[in-house]
Amino acid sequence: MSIEPQLDSLTGLMTRPALLDTLFRETDRAQRSRQPLSLIQLAVDDFEHWKSRLTRTQCDALIQAVAERISRMLRSYDAFGRVSEHEFLLIVPGCSVQNANLLAERLRVEVFAAPIAAGDDLLRLSACFGIASSEGRSPVVVLQEAESALQGAQKAGPESIRTFVRASHTENEPAEFLS
């Protein structure tokens, strides 16, 4: 029986399994305290381009720099991890969807505006962001919504931020017949 690592070996951030454990705990806490909980999933734009142009060491340095910059901007009780090669997930307790949008905008500007050193090169990266709010629902569903919002942001183009919006379940008024 193998145990999943809790920390990513490259960045020192939480791994996907560790983030899922945290997400379940934080969802329970948010439901009990009736507090908001939001997820922000982000992906570095055009990372395949950088992988084809740079060495593995340089690409690793880019991911490490992104992780470090984001970590410095978070609160001590926010959860942050790497979910794939160039994707990250933030779990932000007590954060409404509006505040999560503001945080994503701040990350977009402050983390990605300044160039990042990759060997002798200074590169400017960008990222897309997908946001979803728990509202007391299943953590798995909210994670899927954040992933869906991220996909929408990626389709919209570099540096996009999208929030998952559930369709409202309003009932239609009965149709009136003309007499």
XYZ file of C-alpha atoms in Angstrom:
179
model
C 0.000 0.000 0.000
C 1.482 3.336 -1.056
C 0.631 6.561 0.662
C 0.160 9.668 -1.480
C 2.692 12.419 -0.725
C 1.248 15.447 1.028
C 3.698 17.961 -0.450
C 4.751 18.530 -4.038
C 8.462 17.784 -4.419
C 9.137 20.762 -6.709
C 7.242 23.546 -4.953
C 6.714 22.296 -1.408
C 3.006 23.041 -1.846
C 0.171 20.676 -1.015
C -0.530 17.918 -3.539
C -3.966 17.275 -5.052
C -4.840 14.513 -2.517
C -3.834 16.779 0.374
C -5.900 19.621 -1.101
C -8.936 17.345 -1.418
C -8.630 16.355 2.255
C -8.411 20.030 3.188
C -11.340 20.915 0.934
C -13.605 18.378 2.659
C -12.599 19.693 6.107
C -13.030 23.340 5.108
C -16.412 22.645 3.494
C -17.641 21.067 6.748
C -16.318 24.046 8.722
C -17.925 26.554 6.327
C -21.284 24.767 6.596
C -21.168 24.696 10.410
C -20.183 28.353 10.723
C -22.334 29.498 7.790
C -19.321 31.221 6.269
C -18.455 31.485 2.577
C -15.788 29.299 1.000
C -14.390 29.824 -2.472
C -12.002 27.974 -4.757
C -9.668 29.574 -7.245
C -8.048 27.303 -9.778
C -5.389 28.823 -12.007
C -3.252 27.625 -14.874
C -0.150 29.233 -16.326
C -0.990 30.224 -19.901
C 0.849 28.593 -22.826
C 3.081 26.474 -20.610
C 3.613 24.019 -23.473
C 5.251 26.886 -25.388
C 7.687 27.497 -22.538
C 8.400 23.765 -22.205
C 9.374 23.604 -25.886
C 11.606 26.660 -25.597
C 13.267 26.231 -22.212
C 15.110 23.517 -20.342
C 13.374 21.464 -17.672
C 15.379 23.295 -15.012
C 14.193 26.667 -16.337
C 10.548 25.499 -16.447
C 10.862 24.206 -12.895
C 12.249 27.599 -11.845
C 9.221 29.329 -13.413
C 6.761 27.090 -11.530
C 8.690 27.574 -8.275
C 8.666 31.359 -8.717
C 4.908 31.407 -9.394
C 4.280 29.238 -6.319
C 6.463 31.448 -4.136
C 4.870 34.696 -5.329
C 1.341 33.406 -4.765
C 2.223 31.965 -1.347
C 3.434 35.373 -0.156
C 0.037 36.913 -0.946
C -2.134 34.414 0.947
C -3.448 34.368 4.479
C -2.038 31.802 6.905
C -5.251 29.743 6.825
C -5.701 29.662 3.045
C -4.795 26.326 1.450
C -2.671 26.370 -1.682
C -1.361 23.527 -3.782
C -0.193 22.306 -7.139
C -2.733 20.069 -8.877
C -0.856 19.400 -12.115
C 2.279 20.464 -13.950
C 1.212 24.098 -14.377
C -2.089 24.308 -12.461
C -2.685 25.415 -8.899
C -5.669 25.434 -6.539
C -6.455 27.864 -3.734
C -9.018 27.119 -1.041
C -10.006 30.416 0.543
C -12.219 30.068 3.633
C -14.361 33.040 4.613
C -14.049 34.430 1.112
C -17.159 35.278 -0.888
C -17.185 34.771 -4.636
C -16.872 38.550 -5.083
C -13.774 38.663 -2.885
C -12.381 35.594 -4.668
C -12.704 37.510 -7.945
C -10.817 40.432 -6.424
C -8.100 38.076 -5.172
C -7.786 36.451 -8.612
C -7.444 39.895 -10.196
C -4.801 40.836 -7.638
C -2.904 37.595 -8.319
C -3.163 38.169 -12.057
C -1.608 41.599 -11.711
C 0.868 41.205 -8.853
C 2.135 37.677 -9.486
C 2.278 37.656 -13.243
C 3.027 41.300 -14.169
C 6.662 41.230 -13.071
C 9.053 39.172 -15.201
C 10.398 35.897 -13.812
C 14.018 34.821 -14.215
C 14.599 31.614 -16.142
C 18.350 31.256 -16.445
C 19.615 34.330 -18.277
C 16.148 35.180 -19.597
C 13.476 37.318 -17.969
C 10.039 36.041 -18.958
C 6.574 37.425 -18.412
C 4.047 34.705 -17.708
C 0.286 35.007 -17.527
C -2.454 32.803 -16.106
C -6.156 32.084 -16.398
C -8.376 31.738 -13.329
C -11.542 29.771 -12.583
C -13.594 30.548 -9.468
C -16.395 28.675 -7.711
C -18.188 29.162 -4.397
C -19.137 26.346 -2.027
C -22.454 27.633 -0.694
C -22.631 24.490 1.463
C -22.549 22.096 -1.478
C -20.441 18.995 -2.100
C -16.713 19.753 -2.314
C -16.417 17.521 -5.381
C -19.123 19.492 -7.190
C -17.516 22.825 -6.309
C -14.123 21.581 -7.483
C -15.687 20.520 -10.798
C -17.246 23.975 -11.094
C -13.876 25.656 -10.499
C -12.335 23.412 -13.162
C -15.172 24.261 -15.548
C -14.711 27.979 -14.898
C -10.978 27.600 -15.554
C -11.698 25.868 -18.866
C -13.982 28.772 -19.790
C -11.255 31.238 -18.903
C -8.723 29.354 -21.007
C -11.099 29.399 -23.990
C -11.558 33.159 -23.517
C -7.805 33.715 -23.821
C -4.738 34.564 -21.741
C -5.211 36.357 -18.425
C -8.939 35.628 -18.288
C -10.876 35.205 -15.058
C -14.176 33.315 -15.062
C -16.600 32.523 -12.254
C -18.846 29.494 -12.363
C -22.473 30.600 -12.247
C -25.141 28.028 -11.620
C -28.324 28.286 -13.650
C -31.140 29.595 -11.517
C -33.974 27.231 -10.833
C -36.877 29.590 -11.164
C -40.216 28.224 -12.161
C -41.889 29.656 -15.182
C -45.267 31.253 -14.856
C -48.041 29.253 -16.492
C -48.612 30.286 -20.066
C -51.676 32.422 -20.669
C -53.875 31.469 -23.557
C -55.277 33.995 -25.919
C -59.046 33.959 -26.020
